[in-house]
């Protein structure tokens, strides 16, 4: 830039407080001159060696006081952006702009990195597992929300609105809306053989919050937690925010392999016995008994995540682990994310009777819950039989979609296809040969607009994890399943 243009450059960018309704939004003029000059140097607009006007001249041209310019220049000298050359004036320092680290911003950034996020926080956000896509082929775990009976929900919503009950619009009572707790207890007793009464049912905003509540109320620093390997990323993420020793425990075709020889028995054992996530194994009855006995002997708590038992397409689901327990050592978690819609954010915990009051109290103390209104509509939805008929209808639809996906896989891979989990739930897990890089396939599919989670990513050590792809079919319109899999198959074949 020509020296003569410097003042024009600054003049056109300075914001003056006069005439502004909100003067608090403009920085002082000395700070503005300093910042504009520094930015111009850093971006190379003011190149090294450029001679700046004297403070007196610049002040005149910018119509500011000389002190304003002196302040800005002094700051820039101190930070090394400007230098003087004996007898000849003020120049942009001879340092290449991008080698200059702006001393103002650098300390601020390193300050916020070192004092902002904790090590735990940094780890949590460093490798996020949440899906980038909430819908479409082959997003896992999402129900087909377009099929949700909205008209019924709207009718019930109007019915609830017409009640003049202030309780519905204020904070949630301890443990959640009692009529919903009653409905859930009733439903669980019948459909999942869970032993409970309404007082033991604690309404949460989903599985993540259920785990958070358990750990906040029961976890002690340094506790050992057994977590299935592979495991649901949501449980892993939540557990990683507590001071726990999380031990990955392998899963075989009977479920979690109980480490009876372990010299440090766990205080918590997290399992998905009805439908192992993501491998789909159903924990055998023998293994269930072993696990319950082991937990009772070692005073460990079993946390049973029963997230999608409503969707089994062949056999009926086994009763819950909680229902077999005779020692009150199971904390049972459920969710309406799959049966209703995830945005509803209603889940529940069933805790042993002895802990039910404390959990209800803890819930209110920690989260100050609300959403009683939605809880009341859900109560009506369940009471009126809509929940049951919606789940039955969805089960048929998902079963049909699963068949279409099975056929599409068969068409491309025939007998080579290894379907690890394809009998239940909302996704199918397609096994791949060990040499296949499932993460690379997933990345390439993403470019084509197809989402498929790599199985190896669910392991504590992904490099040693089994290779495969999780293919959600529940939220893919039936006619789109085959064409989407055709595109995915082309990518898989390149890696096969
Ligand atoms: C194993 C498992 N548990 C629980 C959930 C549900 O979590 P939330 O209730 O937070 O929606 C999911 C959802 O994908 C899951 O895969």
Coordinates of C-alpha atoms in Angstrom, one line a residue, residues 14 29 36 57 78 86 112 130 134 199 266 278 351 358 360 383 449 467:
X14 CA -13.0 3.7 12.1
X29 CA -10.7 5.4 19.0
X36 CA -7.0 -1.8 12.5
X57 CA -0.1 14.0 10.7
X78 CA 5.7 -2.7 22.3
X86 CA 17.0 6.6 13.3
X112 CA -8.8 -20.3 27.3
X130 CA -23.0 -38.1 17.8
X134 CA -30.4 -37.3 12.1
X199 CA -42.7 -45.0 43.0
X266 CA -16.7 -53.6 39.7
X278 CA -24.2 -52.9 18.6
X351 CA -34.5 -48.2 40.8
X358 CA -33.6 -40.6 47.1
X360 CA -36.8 -38.9 43.0
X383 CA -53.7 -45.0 28.6
X449 CA -24.7 -38.8 1.4
X467 CA -14.9 -54.6 11.3

